[in-house]
Protein backbone atom coordinates (compact mmCIF):
# COMPACT_ATOMS: atom_id res chain seq x y z
CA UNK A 1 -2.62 -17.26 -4.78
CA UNK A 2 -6.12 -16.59 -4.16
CA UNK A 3 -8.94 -16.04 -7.14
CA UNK A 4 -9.36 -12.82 -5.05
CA UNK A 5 -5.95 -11.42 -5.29
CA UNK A 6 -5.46 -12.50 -8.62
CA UNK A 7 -8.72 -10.54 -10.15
CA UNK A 8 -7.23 -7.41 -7.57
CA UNK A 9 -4.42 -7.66 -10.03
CA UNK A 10 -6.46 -7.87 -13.09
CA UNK A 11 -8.46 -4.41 -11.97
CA UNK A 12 -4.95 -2.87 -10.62
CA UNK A 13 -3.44 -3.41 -14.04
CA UNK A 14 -6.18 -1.84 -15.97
CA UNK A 15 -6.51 1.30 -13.46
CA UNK A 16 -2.87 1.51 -13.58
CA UNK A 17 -2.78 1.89 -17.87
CA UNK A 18 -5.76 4.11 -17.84
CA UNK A 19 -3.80 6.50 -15.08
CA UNK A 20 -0.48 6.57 -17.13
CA UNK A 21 -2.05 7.24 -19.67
CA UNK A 22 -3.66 10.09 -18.07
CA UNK A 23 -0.32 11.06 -16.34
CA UNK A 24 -1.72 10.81 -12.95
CA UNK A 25 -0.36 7.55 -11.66
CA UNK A 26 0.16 8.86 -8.22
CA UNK A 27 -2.81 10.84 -7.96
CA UNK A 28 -4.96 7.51 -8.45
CA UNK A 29 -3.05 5.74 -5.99
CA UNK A 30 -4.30 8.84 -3.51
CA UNK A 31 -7.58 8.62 -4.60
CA UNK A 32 -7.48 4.78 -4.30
CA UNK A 33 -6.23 4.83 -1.02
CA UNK A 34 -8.65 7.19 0.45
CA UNK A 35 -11.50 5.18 -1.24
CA UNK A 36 -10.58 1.82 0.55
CA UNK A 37 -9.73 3.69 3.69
CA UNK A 38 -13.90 5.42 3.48
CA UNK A 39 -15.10 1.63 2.74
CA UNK A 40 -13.07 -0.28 4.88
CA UNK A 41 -12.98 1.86 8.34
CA UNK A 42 -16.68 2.55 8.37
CA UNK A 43 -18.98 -0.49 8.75
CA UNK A 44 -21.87 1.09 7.89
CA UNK A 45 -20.57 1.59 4.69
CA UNK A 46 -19.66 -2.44 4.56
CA UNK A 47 -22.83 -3.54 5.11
CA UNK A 48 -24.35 -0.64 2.99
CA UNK A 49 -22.05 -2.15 0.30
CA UNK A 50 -22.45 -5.94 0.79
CA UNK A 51 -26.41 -6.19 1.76
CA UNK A 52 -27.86 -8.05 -1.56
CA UNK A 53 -31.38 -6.60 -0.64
CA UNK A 54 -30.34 -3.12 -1.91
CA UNK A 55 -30.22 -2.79 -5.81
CA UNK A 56 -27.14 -2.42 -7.21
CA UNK A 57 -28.56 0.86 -9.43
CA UNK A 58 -28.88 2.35 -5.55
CA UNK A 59 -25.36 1.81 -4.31
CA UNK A 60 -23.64 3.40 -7.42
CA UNK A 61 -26.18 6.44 -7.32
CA UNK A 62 -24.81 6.61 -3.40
CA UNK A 63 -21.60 6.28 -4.18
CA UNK A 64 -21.38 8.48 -7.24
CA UNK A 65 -22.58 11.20 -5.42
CA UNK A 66 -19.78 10.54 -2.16
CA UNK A 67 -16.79 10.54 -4.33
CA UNK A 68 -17.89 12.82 -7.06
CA UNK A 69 -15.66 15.81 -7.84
CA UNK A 70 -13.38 13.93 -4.75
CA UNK A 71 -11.80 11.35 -7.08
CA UNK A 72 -11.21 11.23 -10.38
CA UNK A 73 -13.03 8.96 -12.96
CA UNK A 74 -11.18 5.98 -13.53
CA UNK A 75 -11.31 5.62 -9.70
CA UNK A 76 -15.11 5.85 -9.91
CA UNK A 77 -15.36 4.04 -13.21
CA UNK A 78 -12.96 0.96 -11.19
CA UNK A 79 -15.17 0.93 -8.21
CA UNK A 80 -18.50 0.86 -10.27
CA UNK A 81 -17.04 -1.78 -11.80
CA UNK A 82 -16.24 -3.86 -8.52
CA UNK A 83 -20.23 -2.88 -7.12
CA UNK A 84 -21.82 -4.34 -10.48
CA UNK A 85 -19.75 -7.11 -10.21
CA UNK A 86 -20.25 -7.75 -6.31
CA UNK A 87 -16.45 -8.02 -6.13
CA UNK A 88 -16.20 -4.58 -3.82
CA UNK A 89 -14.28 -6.68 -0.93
CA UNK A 90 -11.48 -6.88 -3.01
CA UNK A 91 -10.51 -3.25 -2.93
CA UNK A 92 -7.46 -3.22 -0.57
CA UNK A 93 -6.02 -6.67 -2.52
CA UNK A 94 -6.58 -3.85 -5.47
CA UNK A 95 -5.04 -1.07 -3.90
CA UNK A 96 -1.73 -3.22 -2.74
CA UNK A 97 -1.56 -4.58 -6.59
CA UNK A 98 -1.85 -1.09 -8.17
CA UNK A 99 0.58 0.42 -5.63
CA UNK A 100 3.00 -2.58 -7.06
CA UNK A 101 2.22 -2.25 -10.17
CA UNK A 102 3.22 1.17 -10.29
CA UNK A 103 6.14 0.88 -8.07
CA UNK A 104 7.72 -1.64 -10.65
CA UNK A 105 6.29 0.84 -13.20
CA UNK A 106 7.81 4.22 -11.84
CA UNK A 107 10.86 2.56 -10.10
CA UNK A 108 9.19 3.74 -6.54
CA UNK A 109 9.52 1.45 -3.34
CA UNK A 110 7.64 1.85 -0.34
CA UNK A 111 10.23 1.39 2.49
CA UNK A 112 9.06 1.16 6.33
CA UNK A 113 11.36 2.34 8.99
CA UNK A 114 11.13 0.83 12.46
CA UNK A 115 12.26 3.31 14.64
CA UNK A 116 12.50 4.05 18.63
CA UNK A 117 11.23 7.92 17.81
CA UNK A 118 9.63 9.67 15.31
CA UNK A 119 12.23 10.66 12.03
CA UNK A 120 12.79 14.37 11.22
CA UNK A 121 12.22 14.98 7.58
CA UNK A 122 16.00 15.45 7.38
CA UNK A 123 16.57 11.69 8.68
CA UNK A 124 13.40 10.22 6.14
CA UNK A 125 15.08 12.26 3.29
CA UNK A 126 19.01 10.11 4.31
CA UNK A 127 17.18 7.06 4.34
CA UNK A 128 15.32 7.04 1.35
CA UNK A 129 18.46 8.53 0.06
CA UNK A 130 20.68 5.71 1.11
CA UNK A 131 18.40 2.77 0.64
CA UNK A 132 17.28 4.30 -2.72
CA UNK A 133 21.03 3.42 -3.78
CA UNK A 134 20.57 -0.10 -2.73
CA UNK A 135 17.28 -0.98 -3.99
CA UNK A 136 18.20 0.92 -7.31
CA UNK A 137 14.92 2.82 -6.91
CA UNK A 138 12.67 6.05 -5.46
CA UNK A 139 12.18 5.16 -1.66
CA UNK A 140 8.90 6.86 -0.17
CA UNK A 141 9.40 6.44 3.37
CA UNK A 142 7.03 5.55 6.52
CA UNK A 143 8.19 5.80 9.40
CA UNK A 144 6.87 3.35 12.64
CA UNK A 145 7.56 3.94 15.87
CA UNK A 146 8.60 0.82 17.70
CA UNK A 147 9.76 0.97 21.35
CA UNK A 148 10.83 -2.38 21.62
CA UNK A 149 14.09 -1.70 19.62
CA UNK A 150 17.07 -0.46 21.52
CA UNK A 151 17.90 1.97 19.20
CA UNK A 152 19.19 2.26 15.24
CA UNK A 153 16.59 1.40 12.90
CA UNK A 154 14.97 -1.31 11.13
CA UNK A 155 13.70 -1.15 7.29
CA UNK A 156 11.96 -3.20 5.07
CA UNK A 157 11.59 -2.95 1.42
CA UNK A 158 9.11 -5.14 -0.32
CA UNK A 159 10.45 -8.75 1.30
CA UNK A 160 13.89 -7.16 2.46
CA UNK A 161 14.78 -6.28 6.22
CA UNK A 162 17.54 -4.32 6.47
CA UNK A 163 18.19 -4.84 10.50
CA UNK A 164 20.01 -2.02 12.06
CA UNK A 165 18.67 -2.22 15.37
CA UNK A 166 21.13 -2.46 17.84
CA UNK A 167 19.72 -5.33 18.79
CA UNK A 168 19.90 -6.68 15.21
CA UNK A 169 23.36 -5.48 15.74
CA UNK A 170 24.05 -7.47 19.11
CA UNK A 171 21.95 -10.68 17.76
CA UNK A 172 24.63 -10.64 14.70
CA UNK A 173 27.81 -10.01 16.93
CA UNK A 174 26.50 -13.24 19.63
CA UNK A 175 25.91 -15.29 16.29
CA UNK A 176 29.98 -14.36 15.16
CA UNK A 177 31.35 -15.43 18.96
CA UNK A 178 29.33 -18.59 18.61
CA UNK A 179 30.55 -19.37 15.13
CA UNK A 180 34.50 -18.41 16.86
CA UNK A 181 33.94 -20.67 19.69
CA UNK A 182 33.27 -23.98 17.65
């Protein structure tokens, strides 16, 4: 594990407390998102960020006045933090710690579907549904579209695939005839 990732956990943990404490937990993880989304798709805004020849007093005033009355404070205080510090690269490592943090926290789980078309509401609500019964916890779901797969669906929660592809399916039932044959 990298120094990186482990300090993104250090930060996470802290913005995490100061949000429950504040009962806005998943408002935070909003805000946080859309933070490292602004810094991290724009590289104007990277180099803006990284360049050592521009004061650090400069890029908070800058970047006080972008996310103010956007985000809330502990998201602003937790960036300022990272700026000071020159540590501002590790805001996605941050944002994938706090959203775990707070999964294990709230019982949520993040759970990506792999399917052929794009899921109704009605099909996202049966999956997070079912798979919520598996995992023991709150599935939010996000669906992918992947036109490779033959049909069915593939999920994956945390470290877990749950193949159920058909050709997951087929791959399983070639496996069983081999197994047979020997």
């Amino acid at each position: 594990m990298s120094r990186e990732t482990i300090a993104a956990k250090r930060y996470a943990k802290a913005l995490f407390e100061v949000a429950a404490q504040q009962q806005k937990t998943l408002e935070v993880e909003q805000e946080l998102k859309a933070v490292v989304e602004a810094v991290t798709a724009d590289n104007d805004v990277q180099q803006f960020i990284s360049t050592p020849n521009i004061s650090v007093t400069v890029k908070l005033d800058v970047l006080k006045k972008a996310l103010q009355d956007k985000v809330s404070q502990p998201v602003i205080n937790t960036v300022e933090l990272l700026i000071e510090r020159g540590r501002a690269d590790i805001l996605p490592d941050l944002l994938e710690s706090y959203i775990r943090i707070e999964g294990e926290s709230l019982g949520i789980a993040d759970a990506t579907v792999y399917s052929t078309y794009p899921l109704s509401e009605q099909e996202k609500a049966t999956v997070a549904a079912q798979f919520g019964a598996l995992a023991n916890k709150k599935i939010r779901v996000e669906n992918v579209i992947d036109k490779s797969l033959l049909g069915g669906v593939k999920v994956v929660i945390g470290d877990k695939l749950y193949d159920g592809s058909l050709a997951g399916k087929l791959e399983r039932l070639e496996k069983s005839f081999n197994r047979q044959a020997q």
